[in-house]
Amino acid sequence: MRTHFIFQKAATLLLFILFISSSHAQDVKNVNVNTLSQEEIQKAQKAMLDAGLSEEEAIQLARQRGATEQQISDFRKRLSEQDTSKQNMYNLYEEPEVLPENEQETENSERTSEFDKELQVFGAYLFNNENLTFEPQVNIQTPKNYEIGFGDQLLIHIWGNSQNNYQLRVNNNGQIIIPDLGPVYVAGLSFDEAEKKIVKNLTSIYADMGGDNPGTFAQLNMGQLRSIRVNLLGEVVTPGTYTLPVTATVFNGLYLSGGPNEIGSFRNIKVIRDNKVEKLIDIYKLLVDADPSDNITLKDGDIIFVPPVEKNVVVNGEFKRNGIFEIKEGEMLNDLVRFAGGFNAAAYTANTQIIRQTQSGQQIIDVAFNQLITTPLVKGDTIQNSLITDRFENRVSIEGAVYHPGEYEWTEGLTLAQLINKADQLLPEAFKGRGLITRYNADRTTSAIAFDVKDISSGKQNIVLQADDEVLIKTHFDMKEQPYITVNGEVLDPGTFNWSKNMTLGDAIFLAGGLTEGADSTFIEIARRLSYRDATVLSDTIGHVLIANISRGLQFGKNDAEMILQPWDQVSVRTAPNFRQNESVIISGEVTYAGAYAITNKQMRISDLVEMAGGYTPKAYLEGATLNRFSEELGSEQVAINLQDILNNPKDSKDLLLKNGDQLNIPEFMQTVKIIGSVQNPFSITYETGRNARYYVNRTGGFQSQANKSKTYVQYPNGETAVTKGFIFKRYPRVTPGSIVVVPEKVEKERNQGAWLAIASTMASLAVSIATIVSISN
């Protein structure tokens, strides 16, 4: 009965798909199959396969519904063309009509929680590492025990005498529909079992696939895998429901959720499946022992529950790992040391301390090394230990004038001579007069033991050393002031140089780079300090001065050979009396030939420079001429000159001697006067002959109220200044072309309260006096 219903449904579907696009859908005989679209033919073929019908069965049903033989023939042809165009590739996805929500095509969940770099709980870095994602592997060889489920895609490859490829998806009924064969139930089977069942069913289509000598072969592979949903609950960073590939493991889910939070357990994580605990996960197995056995594959609907941690302890000391560790019931202190990676090389392992919190305060518990295995821990314990002491048990050291100074092994009976031999003997520059041994007493104070280095090296004396002895042998350089000489003056590289025995004056000049062009080689001064013998006698003499000469080319000669330098000599090479670097001055402005001119005579003056420049032009304004001069003491400055007087009286005292770098400027005649400062309208005014400063101030609108009239002054173009004179009758200075009239402001004087009281008292006394005089007069 059920089979008949399926056939009826299939025939109806086939006829509907074949003729639904026709305007004569109610008259099957009028449908032209050749005009149907390729998509409609594909739908017809898929409907036939969905019903599990062969091509002949579907056509027989269509014939019963009134299809003509021509239509059936055309339909066969279109089906053949469909197969040829696809090159026998069935791209038939058996999509479930309505897949359950967890079987629909969905994107896998991604991590949304942020990385917490500060979390010090051991194991947290496993899920807080950007470079460690625990991404599920989907492109891997399918395990033989993989369980086929709803929504999985199976790829069947046929080769040999027959070739074909199928891409089939497991439908809601747990079946795949194989063309020309029908449904095959595979859900719940392992991959290996499903492959055997499918191959067995394919033998009904491909007869030469079975038997002992097959000619056609089949292979099953997994295509697109389904997704699953799992719930992460409890003390995780981001609890929730996550969509994962079917190959995902517990660690995949924990990573996406951010892992256990600061109070979550790492060692008692539960995987709940079908309302019972499927697995207890201990992450320490992976972290400490590299054992991944707890990282089981998840199934759809699994719950990963992270409970709060029950017992946390803190490790803080000389361990390879410090941090917060989780301890299970029954684990001892030695287990914690193993979780912490063991002790550091410098750790003092004989005693490990536990700082324990109690209701009365804190306790400290000392644990010997052999008690680690039997010492239990409680929640909140802090474990610590210290470094091995840095004191050596068997060390001696030698420093100074030996080839290999440093620390050496001390053994009973070790002598000083043997230690020097270990250090590869004394240096040639060793000071043979005295050495010193610093020895530590029982209370760590020190004693000094002196020895004669010469007697030790010759074997005349020897000293037995003790542990921690420190031997010091100096060089003779260390025991006296290092002698040097100084060379300064007209040399290319003046400075201080080490003195050597038999060093001559020529050697010293050579070390200083030789003489400059300005050096006077005939007058070299050598300042020599008193010897230590002379210095013991009290006198006014504090040194000696020697005068020497030398060849400019530093050739060997009698003077050089006889002038042997002593330690701390100071050699000064003087400048030749008449040597000067090239010096020049500059003249600019209204002259015939402006430019730079060399100073060829010490007596060259300003008037000489103007004459050398061809004199001044008719437009020259001599009263505005300025001289700029640079000196090391004052820097750049303007020197006030009166060029007209200088040219009228050359060689006079006003006619200054020129210096290197002087700049003389003779401007063109100026036609304005500038007024600035505390005036009503400061600006420049055309010069008028014979007018004084007051006239120009009036031209700007007069003084402002805060103007200091008595301090008005005029700055002339050559740099000179003239001030206002007189108290009652003011004499304002004259003004020349190019001058600047400056009116300063009054300085506000602050009077304190005492000053105002004194003024008030004085005024009161004055008023009383006046009143008395008036009264007497009357």
Short mmCIF file of N, CA, C and O in Angstrom, two decimals, residues 4-105:
data_model
loop_
_atom_site.label_atom_id
_atom_site.label_comp_id
_atom_site.label_asym_id
_atom_site.label_seq_id
_atom_site.Cartn_x
_atom_site.Cartn_y
_atom_site.Cartn_z
N HIS A 4 2.66 1.78 -3.36
CA HIS A 4 1.77 2.35 -4.37
C HIS A 4 1.62 3.86 -4.16
O HIS A 4 1.62 4.63 -5.14
N PHE A 5 1.53 4.26 -2.88
CA PHE A 5 1.39 5.69 -2.60
C PHE A 5 2.62 6.46 -3.08
O PHE A 5 2.51 7.54 -3.66
N ILE A 6 3.81 5.89 -2.86
CA ILE A 6 5.05 6.55 -3.27
C ILE A 6 5.10 6.69 -4.78
O ILE A 6 5.47 7.72 -5.34
N PHE A 7 4.71 5.61 -5.50
CA PHE A 7 4.73 5.66 -6.97
C PHE A 7 3.76 6.71 -7.48
O PHE A 7 4.07 7.46 -8.42
N GLN A 8 2.58 6.76 -6.86
CA GLN A 8 1.60 7.74 -7.30
C GLN A 8 2.14 9.15 -7.11
O GLN A 8 2.01 10.01 -7.98
N LYS A 9 2.76 9.36 -5.96
CA LYS A 9 3.32 10.69 -5.66
C LYS A 9 4.43 11.02 -6.64
O LYS A 9 4.52 12.14 -7.16
N ALA A 10 5.27 10.05 -6.96
CA ALA A 10 6.39 10.28 -7.87
C ALA A 10 5.89 10.60 -9.26
O ALA A 10 6.41 11.50 -9.94
N ALA A 11 4.87 9.84 -9.71
CA ALA A 11 4.34 10.11 -11.05
C ALA A 11 3.73 11.49 -11.12
O ALA A 11 3.91 12.23 -12.09
N THR A 12 3.01 11.85 -10.05
CA THR A 12 2.40 13.18 -10.04
C THR A 12 3.47 14.27 -10.10
O THR A 12 3.36 15.25 -10.83
N LEU A 13 4.53 14.08 -9.32
CA LEU A 13 5.64 15.04 -9.32
C LEU A 13 6.28 15.13 -10.69
O LEU A 13 6.59 16.22 -11.20
N LEU A 14 6.50 13.97 -11.31
CA LEU A 14 7.16 13.95 -12.61
C LEU A 14 6.32 14.68 -13.63
O LEU A 14 6.82 15.54 -14.38
N LEU A 15 5.00 14.37 -13.69
CA LEU A 15 4.15 15.02 -14.66
C LEU A 15 4.03 16.51 -14.38
O LEU A 15 3.99 17.33 -15.30
N PHE A 16 3.97 16.86 -13.08
CA PHE A 16 3.87 18.28 -12.74
C PHE A 16 5.11 19.04 -13.22
O PHE A 16 5.01 20.11 -13.81
N ILE A 17 6.30 18.49 -12.98
CA ILE A 17 7.54 19.17 -13.38
C ILE A 17 7.69 19.20 -14.88
O ILE A 17 8.17 20.17 -15.46
N LEU A 18 7.22 18.12 -15.54
CA LEU A 18 7.36 18.06 -16.99
C LEU A 18 6.47 19.10 -17.67
O LEU A 18 6.85 19.71 -18.66
N PHE A 19 5.25 19.29 -17.12
CA PHE A 19 4.27 20.06 -17.89
C PHE A 19 3.77 21.32 -17.21
O PHE A 19 2.90 21.99 -17.71
N ILE A 20 4.36 21.69 -16.04
CA ILE A 20 3.85 22.85 -15.31
C ILE A 20 4.08 24.15 -16.05
O ILE A 20 3.33 25.11 -15.93
N SER A 21 5.14 24.18 -16.88
CA SER A 21 5.44 25.42 -17.58
C SER A 21 4.59 25.61 -18.84
O SER A 21 4.63 26.64 -19.47
N SER A 22 3.84 24.60 -19.19
CA SER A 22 3.06 24.68 -20.43
C SER A 22 1.74 25.38 -20.17
O SER A 22 1.12 25.25 -19.11
N SER A 23 1.28 26.14 -21.17
CA SER A 23 -0.02 26.80 -21.06
C SER A 23 -1.15 25.79 -21.22
O SER A 23 -2.30 26.08 -20.98
N HIS A 24 -0.80 24.55 -21.63
CA HIS A 24 -1.81 23.49 -21.81
C HIS A 24 -1.57 22.42 -20.77
O HIS A 24 -1.54 21.23 -21.06
N ALA A 25 -1.30 22.87 -19.51
CA ALA A 25 -0.95 21.91 -18.47
C ALA A 25 -2.05 20.87 -18.27
O ALA A 25 -1.78 19.76 -17.87
N GLN A 26 -3.34 21.22 -18.58
CA GLN A 26 -4.42 20.28 -18.35
C GLN A 26 -4.52 19.25 -19.48
O GLN A 26 -5.17 18.23 -19.36
N ASP A 27 -3.84 19.48 -20.62
CA ASP A 27 -3.83 18.56 -21.74
C ASP A 27 -2.41 18.09 -21.97
O ASP A 27 -1.61 18.76 -22.61
N VAL A 28 -2.02 16.93 -21.37
CA VAL A 28 -0.64 16.44 -21.39
C VAL A 28 -0.18 16.19 -22.82
O VAL A 28 0.97 16.42 -23.16
N LYS A 29 -1.08 15.75 -23.67
CA LYS A 29 -0.67 15.38 -25.03
C LYS A 29 -0.17 16.57 -25.82
O LYS A 29 0.54 16.40 -26.80
N ASN A 30 -0.58 17.79 -25.43
CA ASN A 30 -0.17 18.98 -26.19
C ASN A 30 1.18 19.56 -25.74
O ASN A 30 1.64 20.57 -26.27
N VAL A 31 1.81 18.97 -24.73
CA VAL A 31 3.10 19.49 -24.23
C VAL A 31 4.22 19.09 -25.16
O VAL A 31 4.33 17.92 -25.54
N ASN A 32 5.07 20.09 -25.53
CA ASN A 32 6.26 19.83 -26.34
C ASN A 32 7.46 19.72 -25.39
O ASN A 32 7.93 20.71 -24.84
N VAL A 33 7.95 18.49 -25.20
CA VAL A 33 9.06 18.26 -24.25
C VAL A 33 10.31 19.00 -24.68
O VAL A 33 11.10 19.45 -23.85
N ASN A 34 10.51 19.15 -26.00
CA ASN A 34 11.74 19.78 -26.49
C ASN A 34 11.84 21.27 -26.11
O ASN A 34 12.91 21.87 -26.16
N THR A 35 10.67 21.87 -25.78
CA THR A 35 10.71 23.29 -25.43
C THR A 35 10.92 23.52 -23.93
O THR A 35 11.04 24.66 -23.49
N LEU A 36 10.93 22.44 -23.14
CA LEU A 36 11.17 22.60 -21.70
C LEU A 36 12.60 23.06 -21.44
O LEU A 36 13.54 22.69 -22.15
N SER A 37 12.77 23.85 -20.38
CA SER A 37 14.11 24.38 -20.04
C SER A 37 14.97 23.29 -19.41
O SER A 37 14.46 22.26 -18.94
N GLN A 38 16.28 23.53 -19.43
CA GLN A 38 17.21 22.59 -18.82
C GLN A 38 16.94 22.44 -17.32
O GLN A 38 17.06 21.36 -16.75
N GLU A 39 16.56 23.55 -16.67
CA GLU A 39 16.28 23.52 -15.23
C GLU A 39 15.09 22.62 -14.94
O GLU A 39 15.07 21.87 -13.95
N GLU A 40 14.05 22.64 -15.82
CA GLU A 40 12.87 21.82 -15.61
C GLU A 40 13.19 20.34 -15.78
O GLU A 40 12.69 19.48 -15.05
N ILE A 41 14.08 20.04 -16.70
CA ILE A 41 14.51 18.64 -16.88
C ILE A 41 15.26 18.17 -15.64
O ILE A 41 15.09 17.05 -15.17
N GLN A 42 16.14 19.05 -15.09
CA GLN A 42 16.89 18.69 -13.87
C GLN A 42 15.94 18.44 -12.70
O GLN A 42 16.13 17.50 -11.93
N LYS A 43 14.91 19.28 -12.57
CA LYS A 43 13.94 19.08 -11.49
C LYS A 43 13.21 17.76 -11.66
O LYS A 43 12.94 17.04 -10.68
N ALA A 44 12.88 17.41 -12.89
CA ALA A 44 12.20 16.13 -13.15
C ALA A 44 13.09 14.96 -12.75
O ALA A 44 12.64 13.99 -12.13
N GLN A 45 14.35 15.05 -13.13
CA GLN A 45 15.28 13.98 -12.80
C GLN A 45 15.44 13.85 -11.29
O GLN A 45 15.46 12.75 -10.73
N LYS A 46 15.56 15.01 -10.58
CA LYS A 46 15.73 14.99 -9.14
C LYS A 46 14.48 14.44 -8.45
O LYS A 46 14.57 13.68 -7.48
N ALA A 47 13.27 14.81 -8.94
CA ALA A 47 12.03 14.30 -8.35
C ALA A 47 11.95 12.78 -8.49
O ALA A 47 11.49 12.08 -7.58
N MET A 48 12.41 12.27 -9.62
CA MET A 48 12.41 10.83 -9.84
C MET A 48 13.34 10.14 -8.84
O MET A 48 13.00 9.10 -8.26
N LEU A 49 14.50 10.73 -8.62
CA LEU A 49 15.45 10.14 -7.69
C LEU A 49 14.96 10.26 -6.26
O LEU A 49 15.17 9.36 -5.44
N ASP A 50 14.26 11.37 -5.94
CA ASP A 50 13.73 11.54 -4.59
C ASP A 50 12.74 10.43 -4.25
O ASP A 50 12.66 9.99 -3.10
N ALA A 51 11.96 10.04 -5.25
CA ALA A 51 10.96 8.98 -5.03
C ALA A 51 11.57 7.60 -5.04
O ALA A 51 10.88 6.61 -4.77
N GLY A 52 12.83 7.48 -5.38
CA GLY A 52 13.48 6.17 -5.43
C GLY A 52 13.10 5.35 -6.63
O GLY A 52 13.18 4.12 -6.60
N LEU A 53 12.64 6.03 -7.73
CA LEU A 53 12.20 5.33 -8.92
C LEU A 53 13.31 5.26 -9.95
O LEU A 53 14.12 6.20 -10.06
N SER A 54 13.29 4.18 -10.71
CA SER A 54 14.19 4.11 -11.86
C SER A 54 13.55 4.91 -13.00
O SER A 54 12.38 5.30 -12.95
N GLU A 55 14.31 5.12 -14.03
CA GLU A 55 13.81 5.89 -15.17
C GLU A 55 12.63 5.17 -15.82
O GLU A 55 11.64 5.80 -16.19
N GLU A 56 12.71 3.85 -15.96
CA GLU A 56 11.64 3.09 -16.61
C GLU A 56 10.35 3.13 -15.80
O GLU A 56 9.27 3.27 -16.35
N GLU A 57 10.52 3.07 -14.45
CA GLU A 57 9.33 3.10 -13.62
C GLU A 57 8.63 4.46 -13.72
O GLU A 57 7.39 4.54 -13.78
N ALA A 58 9.40 5.51 -13.72
CA ALA A 58 8.81 6.84 -13.80
C ALA A 58 8.12 7.05 -15.15
O ALA A 58 7.03 7.62 -15.22
N ILE A 59 8.73 6.54 -16.24
CA ILE A 59 8.15 6.72 -17.57
C ILE A 59 6.86 5.90 -17.71
O ILE A 59 5.89 6.33 -18.34
N GLN A 60 6.83 4.73 -17.10
CA GLN A 60 5.63 3.90 -17.15
C GLN A 60 4.46 4.63 -16.48
O GLN A 60 3.32 4.62 -16.99
N LEU A 61 4.76 5.27 -15.34
CA LEU A 61 3.71 6.02 -14.67
C LEU A 61 3.24 7.20 -15.52
O LEU A 61 2.06 7.51 -15.59
N ALA A 62 4.17 7.84 -16.19
CA ALA A 62 3.81 8.97 -17.06
C ALA A 62 2.95 8.50 -18.22
O ALA A 62 2.01 9.20 -18.64
N ARG A 63 3.26 7.30 -18.74
CA ARG A 63 2.47 6.76 -19.84
C ARG A 63 1.04 6.49 -19.39
O ARG A 63 0.09 6.72 -20.15
N GLN A 64 0.90 6.04 -18.13
CA GLN A 64 -0.44 5.78 -17.61
C GLN A 64 -1.24 7.07 -17.47
O GLN A 64 -2.46 7.05 -17.48
N ARG A 65 -0.52 8.21 -17.31
CA ARG A 65 -1.21 9.49 -17.14
C ARG A 65 -1.52 10.15 -18.49
O ARG A 65 -2.03 11.26 -18.53
N GLY A 66 -1.19 9.48 -19.58
CA GLY A 66 -1.58 9.99 -20.89
C GLY A 66 -0.46 10.53 -21.73
O GLY A 66 -0.71 11.10 -22.80
N ALA A 67 0.78 10.37 -21.32
CA ALA A 67 1.90 10.85 -22.12
C ALA A 67 2.04 9.97 -23.35
O ALA A 67 1.90 8.74 -23.30
N THR A 68 2.33 10.61 -24.48
CA THR A 68 2.49 9.86 -25.73
C THR A 68 3.89 9.29 -25.80
O THR A 68 4.80 9.68 -25.08
N GLU A 69 4.06 8.34 -26.74
CA GLU A 69 5.37 7.71 -26.92
C GLU A 69 6.40 8.72 -27.42
O GLU A 69 7.58 8.63 -27.10
N GLN A 70 5.92 9.70 -28.26
CA GLN A 70 6.85 10.72 -28.75
C GLN A 70 7.35 11.58 -27.60
O GLN A 70 8.54 11.92 -27.51
N GLN A 71 6.42 11.94 -26.70
CA GLN A 71 6.83 12.74 -25.54
C GLN A 71 7.83 11.96 -24.68
O GLN A 71 8.82 12.51 -24.21
N ILE A 72 7.54 10.65 -24.50
CA ILE A 72 8.44 9.83 -23.68
C ILE A 72 9.80 9.70 -24.35
O ILE A 72 10.84 9.76 -23.71
N SER A 73 9.79 9.54 -25.70
CA SER A 73 11.05 9.45 -26.42
C SER A 73 11.85 10.74 -26.30
O SER A 73 13.07 10.73 -26.09
N ASP A 74 11.13 11.88 -26.46
CA ASP A 74 11.83 13.17 -26.31
C ASP A 74 12.37 13.35 -24.88
O ASP A 74 13.45 13.89 -24.67
N PHE A 75 11.59 12.84 -23.88
CA PHE A 75 12.04 12.97 -22.50
C PHE A 75 13.29 12.13 -22.25
O PHE A 75 14.22 12.57 -21.56
N ARG A 76 13.31 10.90 -22.84
CA ARG A 76 14.51 10.07 -22.72
C ARG A 76 15.72 10.80 -23.31
O ARG A 76 16.83 10.77 -22.75
N LYS A 77 15.52 11.41 -24.49
CA LYS A 77 16.61 12.11 -25.17
C LYS A 77 17.13 13.27 -24.30
O LYS A 77 18.34 13.48 -24.18
N ARG A 78 16.18 14.02 -23.72
CA ARG A 78 16.59 15.16 -22.87
C ARG A 78 17.35 14.69 -21.64
O ARG A 78 18.33 15.32 -21.21
N LEU A 79 16.93 13.55 -21.07
CA LEU A 79 17.65 12.99 -19.93
C LEU A 79 19.06 12.58 -20.34
O LEU A 79 20.02 12.76 -19.60
N SER A 80 19.18 11.99 -21.56
CA SER A 80 20.50 11.58 -22.06
C SER A 80 21.39 12.78 -22.25
O SER A 80 22.58 12.77 -21.92
N GLU A 81 20.81 13.85 -22.83
CA GLU A 81 21.60 15.08 -23.01
C GLU A 81 22.02 15.67 -21.65
O GLU A 81 23.12 16.17 -21.49
N GLN A 82 21.12 15.56 -20.67
CA GLN A 82 21.43 16.06 -19.33
C GLN A 82 22.62 15.31 -18.76
O GLN A 82 23.54 15.91 -18.20
N ASP A 83 22.64 13.99 -18.92
CA ASP A 83 23.75 13.19 -18.41
C ASP A 83 25.05 13.53 -19.12
O ASP A 83 26.11 13.63 -18.52
N THR A 84 24.96 13.73 -20.47
CA THR A 84 26.18 14.03 -21.25
C THR A 84 26.74 15.40 -20.88
O THR A 84 27.94 15.59 -20.75
N SER A 85 25.83 16.36 -20.70
CA SER A 85 26.31 17.73 -20.39
C SER A 85 26.98 17.78 -19.03
O SER A 85 27.84 18.59 -18.79
N LYS A 86 26.58 16.85 -18.14
CA LYS A 86 27.20 16.84 -16.81
C LYS A 86 28.37 15.87 -16.74
O LYS A 86 28.97 15.72 -15.68
N GLN A 87 28.67 15.23 -17.82
CA GLN A 87 29.79 14.29 -17.86
C GLN A 87 29.67 13.27 -16.73
O GLN A 87 30.63 12.97 -16.01
N ASN A 88 28.43 12.74 -16.60
CA ASN A 88 28.16 11.70 -15.61
C ASN A 88 28.46 12.14 -14.18
O ASN A 88 28.77 11.33 -13.32
N MET A 89 28.45 13.46 -13.92
CA MET A 89 28.69 13.96 -12.56
C MET A 89 27.35 14.30 -11.92
O MET A 89 26.68 15.21 -12.37
N TYR A 90 26.97 13.53 -10.92
CA TYR A 90 25.74 13.79 -10.22
C TYR A 90 26.05 14.79 -9.12
O TYR A 90 26.79 14.49 -8.18
N ASN A 91 25.50 15.97 -9.28
CA ASN A 91 25.68 17.00 -8.25
C ASN A 91 24.36 17.13 -7.49
O ASN A 91 23.71 18.15 -7.53
N LEU A 92 23.94 15.99 -6.97
CA LEU A 92 22.62 15.90 -6.38
C LEU A 92 22.73 15.95 -4.87
O LEU A 92 23.20 15.00 -4.25
N TYR A 93 22.38 17.07 -4.28
CA TYR A 93 22.42 17.23 -2.83
C TYR A 93 21.04 16.90 -2.28
O TYR A 93 20.06 17.57 -2.62
N GLU A 94 21.02 15.91 -1.49
CA GLU A 94 19.75 15.54 -0.89
C GLU A 94 19.55 16.43 0.33
O GLU A 94 19.93 16.10 1.45
N GLU A 95 19.04 17.63 0.09
CA GLU A 95 18.83 18.57 1.17
C GLU A 95 17.60 18.15 1.94
O GLU A 95 16.54 17.93 1.36
N PRO A 96 17.71 18.07 3.25
CA PRO A 96 16.50 17.78 4.03
C PRO A 96 15.48 18.88 3.81
O PRO A 96 15.83 20.05 3.66
N GLU A 97 14.21 18.45 3.75
CA GLU A 97 13.17 19.44 3.50
C GLU A 97 13.17 20.50 4.59
O GLU A 97 13.11 21.69 4.33
N VAL A 98 13.26 20.10 5.83
CA VAL A 98 13.38 21.03 6.95
C VAL A 98 14.38 20.43 7.92
O VAL A 98 14.02 19.55 8.69
N LEU A 99 15.60 20.86 7.83
CA LEU A 99 16.63 20.33 8.74
C LEU A 99 16.39 20.87 10.13
O LEU A 99 15.98 22.02 10.30
N PRO A 100 16.66 20.07 11.16
CA PRO A 100 16.65 20.62 12.51
C PRO A 100 17.64 21.77 12.59
O PRO A 100 18.60 21.84 11.83
N GLU A 101 17.39 22.66 13.54
CA GLU A 101 18.20 23.90 13.62
C GLU A 101 19.69 23.59 13.72
O GLU A 101 20.51 24.27 13.12
N ASN A 102 20.03 22.56 14.48
CA ASN A 102 21.46 22.27 14.67
C ASN A 102 22.05 21.54 13.48
O ASN A 102 23.23 21.22 13.49
N GLU A 103 21.22 21.21 12.42
CA GLU A 103 21.76 20.56 11.24
C GLU A 103 21.77 21.48 10.04
O GLU A 103 22.22 21.10 8.97
N GLN A 104 21.23 22.70 10.18
CA GLN A 104 21.23 23.62 9.06
C GLN A 104 22.62 24.18 8.83
O GLN A 104 23.46 24.17 9.72
N GLU A 105 22.83 24.66 7.60
CA GLU A 105 24.12 25.26 7.25
C GLU A 105 24.29 26.55 8.03
O GLU A 105 23.59 27.53 7.79
#
